[in-house]
Short mmCIF file of C-alpha atoms in Angstrom, two decimals:
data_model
loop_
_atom_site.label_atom_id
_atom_site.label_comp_id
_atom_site.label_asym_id
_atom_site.label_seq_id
_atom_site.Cartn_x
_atom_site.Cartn_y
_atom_site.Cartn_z
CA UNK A 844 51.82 -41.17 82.48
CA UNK A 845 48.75 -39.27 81.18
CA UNK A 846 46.82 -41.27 83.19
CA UNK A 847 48.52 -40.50 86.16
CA UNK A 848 48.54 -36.57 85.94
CA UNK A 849 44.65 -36.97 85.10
CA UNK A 850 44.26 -38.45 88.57
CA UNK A 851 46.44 -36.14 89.86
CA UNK A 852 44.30 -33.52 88.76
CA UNK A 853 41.40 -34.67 89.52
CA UNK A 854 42.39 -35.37 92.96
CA UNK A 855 43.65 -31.32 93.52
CA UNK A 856 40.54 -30.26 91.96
CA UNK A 857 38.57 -32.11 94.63
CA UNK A 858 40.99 -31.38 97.60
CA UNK A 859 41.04 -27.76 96.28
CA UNK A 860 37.20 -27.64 96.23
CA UNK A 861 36.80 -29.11 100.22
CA UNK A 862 39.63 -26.02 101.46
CA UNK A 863 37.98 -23.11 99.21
CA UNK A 864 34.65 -24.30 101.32
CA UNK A 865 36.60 -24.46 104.62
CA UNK A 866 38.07 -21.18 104.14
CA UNK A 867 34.49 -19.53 103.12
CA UNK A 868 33.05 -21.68 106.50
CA UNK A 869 36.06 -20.26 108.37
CA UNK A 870 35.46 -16.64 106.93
CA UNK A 871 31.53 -16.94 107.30
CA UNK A 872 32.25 -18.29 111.14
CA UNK A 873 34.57 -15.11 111.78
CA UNK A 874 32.26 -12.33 110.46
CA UNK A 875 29.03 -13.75 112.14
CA UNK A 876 31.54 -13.91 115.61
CA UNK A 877 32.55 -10.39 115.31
CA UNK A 878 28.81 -8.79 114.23
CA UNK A 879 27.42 -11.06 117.68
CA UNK A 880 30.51 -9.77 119.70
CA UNK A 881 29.82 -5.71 118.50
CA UNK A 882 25.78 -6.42 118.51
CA UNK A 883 26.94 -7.00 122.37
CA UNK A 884 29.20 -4.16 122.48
CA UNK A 885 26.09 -2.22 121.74
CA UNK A 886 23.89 -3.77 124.00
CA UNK A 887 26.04 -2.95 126.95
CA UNK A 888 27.24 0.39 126.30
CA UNK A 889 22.82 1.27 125.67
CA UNK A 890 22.30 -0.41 128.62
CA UNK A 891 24.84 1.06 130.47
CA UNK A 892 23.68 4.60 129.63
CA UNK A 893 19.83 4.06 130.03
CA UNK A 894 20.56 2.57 133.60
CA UNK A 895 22.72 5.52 135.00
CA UNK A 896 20.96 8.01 132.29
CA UNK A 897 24.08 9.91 131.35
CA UNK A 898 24.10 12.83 130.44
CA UNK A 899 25.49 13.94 126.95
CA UNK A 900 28.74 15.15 127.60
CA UNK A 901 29.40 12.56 130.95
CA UNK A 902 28.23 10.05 127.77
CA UNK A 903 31.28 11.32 125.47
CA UNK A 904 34.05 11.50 128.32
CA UNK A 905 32.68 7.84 128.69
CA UNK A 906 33.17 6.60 125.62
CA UNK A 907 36.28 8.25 125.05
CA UNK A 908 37.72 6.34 128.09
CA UNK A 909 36.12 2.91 126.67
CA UNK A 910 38.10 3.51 123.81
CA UNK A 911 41.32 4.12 125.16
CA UNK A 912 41.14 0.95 127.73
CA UNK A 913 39.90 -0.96 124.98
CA UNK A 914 42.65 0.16 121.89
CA UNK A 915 45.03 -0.13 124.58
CA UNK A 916 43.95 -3.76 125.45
CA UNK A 917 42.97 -5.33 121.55
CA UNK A 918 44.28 -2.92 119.14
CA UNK A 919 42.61 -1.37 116.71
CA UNK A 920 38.62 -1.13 116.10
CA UNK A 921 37.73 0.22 119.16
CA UNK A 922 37.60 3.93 118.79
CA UNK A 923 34.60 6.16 119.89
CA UNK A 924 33.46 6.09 115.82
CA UNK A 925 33.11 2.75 116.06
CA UNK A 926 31.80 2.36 119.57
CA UNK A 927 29.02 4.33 118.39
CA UNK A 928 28.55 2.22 115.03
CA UNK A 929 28.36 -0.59 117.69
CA UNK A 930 25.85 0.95 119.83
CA UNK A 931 23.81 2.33 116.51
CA UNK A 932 23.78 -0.93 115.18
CA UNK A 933 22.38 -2.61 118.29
CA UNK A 934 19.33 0.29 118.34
CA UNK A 935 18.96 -0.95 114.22
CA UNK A 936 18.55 -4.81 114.97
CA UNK A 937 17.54 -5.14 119.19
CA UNK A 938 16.49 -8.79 118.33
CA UNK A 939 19.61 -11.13 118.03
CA UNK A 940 18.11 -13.70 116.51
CA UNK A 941 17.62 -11.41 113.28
CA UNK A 942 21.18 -10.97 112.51
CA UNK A 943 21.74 -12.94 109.74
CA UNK A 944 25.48 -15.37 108.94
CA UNK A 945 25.39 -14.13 105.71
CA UNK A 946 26.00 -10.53 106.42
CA UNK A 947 29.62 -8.76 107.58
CA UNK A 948 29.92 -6.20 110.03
CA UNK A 949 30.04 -3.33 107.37
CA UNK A 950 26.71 -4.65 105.68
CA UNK A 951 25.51 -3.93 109.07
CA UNK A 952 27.22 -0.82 109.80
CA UNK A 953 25.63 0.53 105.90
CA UNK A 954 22.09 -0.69 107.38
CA UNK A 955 22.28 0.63 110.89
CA UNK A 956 22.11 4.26 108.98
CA UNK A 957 19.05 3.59 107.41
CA UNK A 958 16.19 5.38 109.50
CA UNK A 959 13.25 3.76 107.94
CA UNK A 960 12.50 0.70 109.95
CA UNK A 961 10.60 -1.04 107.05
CA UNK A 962 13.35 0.01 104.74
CA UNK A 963 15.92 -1.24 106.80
CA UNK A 964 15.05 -4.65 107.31
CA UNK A 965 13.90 -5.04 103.55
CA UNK A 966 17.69 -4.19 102.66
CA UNK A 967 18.82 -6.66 104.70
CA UNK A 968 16.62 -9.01 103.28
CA UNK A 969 17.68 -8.37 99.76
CA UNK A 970 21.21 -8.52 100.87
CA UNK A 971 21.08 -11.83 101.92
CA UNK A 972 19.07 -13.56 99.23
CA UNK A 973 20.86 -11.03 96.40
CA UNK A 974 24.52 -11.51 97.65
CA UNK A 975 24.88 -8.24 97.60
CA UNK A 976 28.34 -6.66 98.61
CA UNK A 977 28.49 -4.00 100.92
CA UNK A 978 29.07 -1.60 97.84
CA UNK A 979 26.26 -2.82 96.25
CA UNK A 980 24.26 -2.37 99.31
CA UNK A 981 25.52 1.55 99.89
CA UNK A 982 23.90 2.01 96.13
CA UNK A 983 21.03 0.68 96.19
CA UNK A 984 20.34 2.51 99.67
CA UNK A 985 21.52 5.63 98.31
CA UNK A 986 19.72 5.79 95.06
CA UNK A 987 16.52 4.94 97.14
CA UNK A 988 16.43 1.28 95.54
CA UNK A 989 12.82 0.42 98.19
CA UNK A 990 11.38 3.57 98.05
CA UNK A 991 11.27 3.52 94.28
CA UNK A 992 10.15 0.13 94.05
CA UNK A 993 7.32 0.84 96.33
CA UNK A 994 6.34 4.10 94.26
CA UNK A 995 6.26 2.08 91.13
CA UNK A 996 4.20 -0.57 93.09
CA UNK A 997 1.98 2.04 94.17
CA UNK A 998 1.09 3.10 90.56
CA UNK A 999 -0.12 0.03 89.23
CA UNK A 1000 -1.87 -1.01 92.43
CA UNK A 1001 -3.84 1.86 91.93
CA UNK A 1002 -4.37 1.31 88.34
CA UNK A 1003 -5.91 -1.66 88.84
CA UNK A 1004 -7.91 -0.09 91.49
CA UNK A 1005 -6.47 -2.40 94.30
CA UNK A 1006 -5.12 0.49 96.55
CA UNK A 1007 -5.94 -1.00 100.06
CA UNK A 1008 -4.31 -4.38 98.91
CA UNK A 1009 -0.74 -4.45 101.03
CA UNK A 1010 0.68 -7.62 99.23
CA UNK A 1011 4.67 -8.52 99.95
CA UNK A 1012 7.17 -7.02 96.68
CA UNK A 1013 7.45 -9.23 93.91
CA UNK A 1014 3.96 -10.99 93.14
CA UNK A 1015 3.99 -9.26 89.94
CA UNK A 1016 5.78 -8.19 87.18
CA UNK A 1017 5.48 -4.35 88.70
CA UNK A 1018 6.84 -5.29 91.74
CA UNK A 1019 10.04 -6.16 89.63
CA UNK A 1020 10.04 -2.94 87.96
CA UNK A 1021 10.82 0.74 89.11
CA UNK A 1022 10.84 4.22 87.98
CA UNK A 1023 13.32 6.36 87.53
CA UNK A 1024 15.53 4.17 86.61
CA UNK A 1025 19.54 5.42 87.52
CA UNK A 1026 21.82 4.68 85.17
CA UNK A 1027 25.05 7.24 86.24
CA UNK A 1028 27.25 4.06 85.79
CA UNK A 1029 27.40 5.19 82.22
CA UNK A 1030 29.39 7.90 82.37
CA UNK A 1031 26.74 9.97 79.48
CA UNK A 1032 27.17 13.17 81.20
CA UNK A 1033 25.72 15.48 78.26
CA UNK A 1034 23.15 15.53 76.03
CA UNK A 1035 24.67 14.36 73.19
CA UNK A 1036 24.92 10.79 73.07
CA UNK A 1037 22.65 8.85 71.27
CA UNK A 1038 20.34 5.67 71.75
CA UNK A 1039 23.05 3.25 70.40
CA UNK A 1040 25.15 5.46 72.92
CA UNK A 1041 23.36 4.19 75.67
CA UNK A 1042 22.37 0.48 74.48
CA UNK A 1043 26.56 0.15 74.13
CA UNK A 1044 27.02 1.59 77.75
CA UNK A 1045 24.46 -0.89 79.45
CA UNK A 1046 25.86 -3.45 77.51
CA UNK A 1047 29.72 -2.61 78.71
CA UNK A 1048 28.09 -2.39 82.22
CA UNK A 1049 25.95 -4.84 82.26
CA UNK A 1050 26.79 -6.51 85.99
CA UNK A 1051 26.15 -2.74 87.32
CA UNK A 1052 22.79 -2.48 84.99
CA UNK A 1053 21.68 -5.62 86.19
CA UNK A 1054 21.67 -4.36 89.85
CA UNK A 1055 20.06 -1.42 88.86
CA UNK A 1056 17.45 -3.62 86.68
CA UNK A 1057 16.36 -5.84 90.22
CA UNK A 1058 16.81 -9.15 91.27
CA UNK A 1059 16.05 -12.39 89.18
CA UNK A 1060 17.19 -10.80 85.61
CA UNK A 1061 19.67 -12.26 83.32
CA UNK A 1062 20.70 -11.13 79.81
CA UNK A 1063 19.64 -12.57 77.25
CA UNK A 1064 20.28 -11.04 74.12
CA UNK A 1065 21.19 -7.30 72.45
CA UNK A 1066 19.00 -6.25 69.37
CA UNK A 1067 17.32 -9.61 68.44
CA UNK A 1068 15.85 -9.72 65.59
CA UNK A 1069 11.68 -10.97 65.12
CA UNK A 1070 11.01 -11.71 61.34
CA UNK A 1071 7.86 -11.41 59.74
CA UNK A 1072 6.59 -11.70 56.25
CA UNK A 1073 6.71 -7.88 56.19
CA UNK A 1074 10.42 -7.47 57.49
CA UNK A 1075 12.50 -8.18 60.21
CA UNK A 1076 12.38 -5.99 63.74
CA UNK A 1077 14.88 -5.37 66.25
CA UNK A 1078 14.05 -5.71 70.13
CA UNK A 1079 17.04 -2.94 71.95
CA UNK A 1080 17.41 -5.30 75.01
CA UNK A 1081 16.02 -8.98 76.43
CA UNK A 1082 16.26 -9.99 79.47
CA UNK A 1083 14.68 -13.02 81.45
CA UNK A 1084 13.42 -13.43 84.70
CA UNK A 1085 13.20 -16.28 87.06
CA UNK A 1086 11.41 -15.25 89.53
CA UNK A 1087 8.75 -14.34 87.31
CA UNK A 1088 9.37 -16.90 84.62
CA UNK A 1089 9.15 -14.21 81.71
CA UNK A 1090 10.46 -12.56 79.23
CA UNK A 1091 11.03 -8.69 79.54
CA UNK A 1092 11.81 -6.31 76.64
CA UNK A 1093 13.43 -2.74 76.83
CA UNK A 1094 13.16 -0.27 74.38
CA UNK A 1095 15.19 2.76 74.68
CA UNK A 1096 14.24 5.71 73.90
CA UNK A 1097 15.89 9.66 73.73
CA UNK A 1098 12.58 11.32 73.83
CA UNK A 1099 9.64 11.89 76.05
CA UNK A 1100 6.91 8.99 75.81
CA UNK A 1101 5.45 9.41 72.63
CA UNK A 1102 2.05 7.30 71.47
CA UNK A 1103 4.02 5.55 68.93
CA UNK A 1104 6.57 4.41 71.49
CA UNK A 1105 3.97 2.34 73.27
CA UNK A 1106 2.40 1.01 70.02
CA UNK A 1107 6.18 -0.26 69.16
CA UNK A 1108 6.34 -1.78 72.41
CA UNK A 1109 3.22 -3.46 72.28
CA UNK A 1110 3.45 -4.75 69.01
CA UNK A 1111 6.82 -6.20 69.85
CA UNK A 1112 5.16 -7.98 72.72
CA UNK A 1113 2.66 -9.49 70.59
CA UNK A 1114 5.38 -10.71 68.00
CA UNK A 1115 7.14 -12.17 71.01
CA UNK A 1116 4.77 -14.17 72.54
CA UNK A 1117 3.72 -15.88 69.24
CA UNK A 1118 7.59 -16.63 68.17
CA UNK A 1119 9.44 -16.67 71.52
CA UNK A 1120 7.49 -17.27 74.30
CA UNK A 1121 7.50 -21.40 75.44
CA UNK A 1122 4.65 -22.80 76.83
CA UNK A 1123 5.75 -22.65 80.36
CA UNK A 1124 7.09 -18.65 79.93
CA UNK A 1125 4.66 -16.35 81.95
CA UNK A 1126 3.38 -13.75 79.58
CA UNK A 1127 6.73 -11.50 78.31
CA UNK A 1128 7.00 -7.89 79.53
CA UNK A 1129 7.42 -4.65 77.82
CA UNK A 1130 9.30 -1.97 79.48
CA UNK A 1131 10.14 1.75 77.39
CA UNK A 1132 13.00 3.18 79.11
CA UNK A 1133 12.70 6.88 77.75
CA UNK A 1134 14.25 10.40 79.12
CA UNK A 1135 11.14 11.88 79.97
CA UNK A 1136 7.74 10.64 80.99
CA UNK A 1137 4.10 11.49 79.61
CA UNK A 1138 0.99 11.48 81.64
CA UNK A 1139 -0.93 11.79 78.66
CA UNK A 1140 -0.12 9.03 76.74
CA UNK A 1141 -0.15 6.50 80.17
CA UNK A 1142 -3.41 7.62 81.12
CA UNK A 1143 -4.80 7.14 77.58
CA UNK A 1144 -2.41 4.76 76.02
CA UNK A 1145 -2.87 0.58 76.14
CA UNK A 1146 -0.48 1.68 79.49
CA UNK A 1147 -3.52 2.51 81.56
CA UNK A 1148 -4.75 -1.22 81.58
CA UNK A 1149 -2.06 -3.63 80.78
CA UNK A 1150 -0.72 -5.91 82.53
CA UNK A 1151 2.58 -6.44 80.48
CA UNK A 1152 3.95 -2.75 78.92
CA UNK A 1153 5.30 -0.68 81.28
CA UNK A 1154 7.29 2.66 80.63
CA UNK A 1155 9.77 4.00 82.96
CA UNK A 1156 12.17 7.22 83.02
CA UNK A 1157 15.47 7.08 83.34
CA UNK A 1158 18.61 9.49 84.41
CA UNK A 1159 21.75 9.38 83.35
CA UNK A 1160 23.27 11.56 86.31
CA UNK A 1161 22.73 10.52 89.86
CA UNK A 1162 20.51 12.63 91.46
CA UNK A 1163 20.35 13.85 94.78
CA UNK A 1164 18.42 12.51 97.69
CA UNK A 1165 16.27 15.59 97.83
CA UNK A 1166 15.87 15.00 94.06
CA UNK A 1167 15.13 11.72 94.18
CA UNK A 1168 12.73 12.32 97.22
CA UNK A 1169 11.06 15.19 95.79
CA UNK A 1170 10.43 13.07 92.50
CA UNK A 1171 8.90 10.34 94.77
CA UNK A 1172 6.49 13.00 96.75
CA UNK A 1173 5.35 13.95 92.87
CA UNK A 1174 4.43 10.69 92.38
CA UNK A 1175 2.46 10.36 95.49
CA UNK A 1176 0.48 13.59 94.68
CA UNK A 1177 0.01 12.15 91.01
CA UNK A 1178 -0.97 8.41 92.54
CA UNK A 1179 -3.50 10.34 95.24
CA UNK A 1180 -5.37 13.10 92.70
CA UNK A 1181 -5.91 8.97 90.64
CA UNK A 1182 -7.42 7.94 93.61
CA UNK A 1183 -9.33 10.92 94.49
CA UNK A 1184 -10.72 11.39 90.82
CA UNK A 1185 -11.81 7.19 90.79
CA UNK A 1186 -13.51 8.16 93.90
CA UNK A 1187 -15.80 10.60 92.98
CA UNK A 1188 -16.33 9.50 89.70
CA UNK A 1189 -17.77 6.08 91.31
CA UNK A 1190 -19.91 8.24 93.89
CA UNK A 1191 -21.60 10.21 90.87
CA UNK A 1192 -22.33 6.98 89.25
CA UNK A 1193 -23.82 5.11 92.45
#
């Protein structure tokens, strides 16, 4: 008898496993369908208008009565919102053959807005080979997920006095790694919480911490402990990446960068490559997540030239675009009077 319901189980588990891929076929089939049919939509209704160049209002009366004739004929979907989604979304992605099967209409709808070209179809990249959901994707758009990444790209490329070199995101452990950091999913909305406040709120949201973190990252372990013959140290945060076969540690700190903060972090980095680290690791990463940055101590800190500590801000509060694009037009100032110093300094000593 036990026999039997064995088989028996085994045989649902395998019929359940060929339906569950059907059904995600099926579902995949559908949503590509309907983002070709409104990529169409859009074609026609831009084409329509270039051809008799309508004008403005004549457009709106148009698509009004499109709307109508079409709720009328298939139901919901079809009002002029949407109609206009449909024709935004065709001026997003003109080239067909760049829609991608593994994005839904609202992953397109959520790119369509975005106005940077480059931006956009970098998104949509990371969409696809992230999985991201179309919440996810709203996020990391509106917390300026690629402009932030290319900031903190910016930094080190210039540190290592590369600036002209326009290599793809993610050849280095930079590329990985951003600044400011957002961490609103937290909920620490005053100034009183502590570090172990925030290690235990990026621990209960770690999924939502991990997006926020970038791709390839997966947790490995919360305060581990390095021994030494002088005592035993505790690293806040590990996390591995595959991408970049490493290591990375986080430190958290409340304060502004202090001098000590990056000796810490370096020495911790030291201790882990001779305890942890496996042969085929790429060198492990340092990253000090800390409330306020120093210029000071990452010009003339270990900061300035290495290759694996890294320190970051972070925010607990989401800020505003015009926050967050002010903060990225400070960095660009900061990154250019670099560049403009290195310059003259290497024409006085020609």
């Amino acid at each position: 008898m036990g026999s039997i319901t064995n088989q028996n189980d085994a045989l649902f588990a395998q019929i359940k496993s060929v339906l569950d891929q059907a059904r995600q076929q099926v579902k995949k089939t559908i949503n590509h369908q309907m983002v070709m049919a409104y990529w169409e939509i859009g074609r026609l209704i831009v084409e329509q208008e270039q051809q008799g160049q309508v004008r403005a209002e004549y457009g709106k009366q148009q698509l009004q009565q499109l709307s109508k004739r079409l709720t009328n004929e298939f139901g919901k979907g079809f009002d002029t919102t949407n109609l206009r989604n449909m024709r935004r979304m065709y001026l997003a992605f003109p080239i067909r053959e760049t829609l991608s099967l593994e994005l839904s209409w609202s992953h397109y709808n959520v790119l369509a807005r975005v106005e940077n070209s480059a931006a956009r179809t970098w998104y949509a990249q990371e969409a696809v080979s992230q999985s991201w959901s179309v919440r996810a994707l709203e996020r990391q758009i509106g917390v300026l997920y690629y402009e932030r990444l290319l900031a903190s790209k910016d930094k080190q490329v210039l540190t290592q006095e590369a600036a002209n070199k326009t290599a793809p995101l993610g050849d280095s452990p930079q590329d990985y790694l951003r600044d400011p950091y957002i961490l609103d999913f937290l909920n620490l909305q005053d100034k009183t919480y502590q570090e172990s406040d925030l290690e235990e709120g990026i621990i209960n949201n770690l999924q939502k911490f991990l997006l926020e973190l970038g791709k390839g990252f997966a947790f490995v372990e919360r305060q581990q402990r390095i021994r030494t013959e002088d005592g035993d140290y505790y690293i806040d945060l590990v996390f591995y990446n595959f991408h970049l076969k490493c290591f990375l540690l986080i430190d958290l700190k409340m304060n502004k960068l202090t001098h000590q903060d990056v000796g810490q972090m370096d020495m911790y980095v030291r201790m882990y490559e001779e305890q942890k680290r496996a042969h085929d690791d790429n060198p492990t990463i340092g990253l000090i997540l800390c409330s306020e940055r120093n210029n000071t101590v990452a010009k003339y800190s270990v900061l300035n030239e290495s290759k694996q500590l890294f320190a970051s801000k972070y925010t607990t509060t989401l800020p505003t675009e015009e926050e967050l694009q002010r903060e990225l037009e400070r960095e660009r100032e900061h990154i250019l009077r670099i560049q403009e110093q290195r310059a003259a300094y290497q024409a006085t000593s020609v």
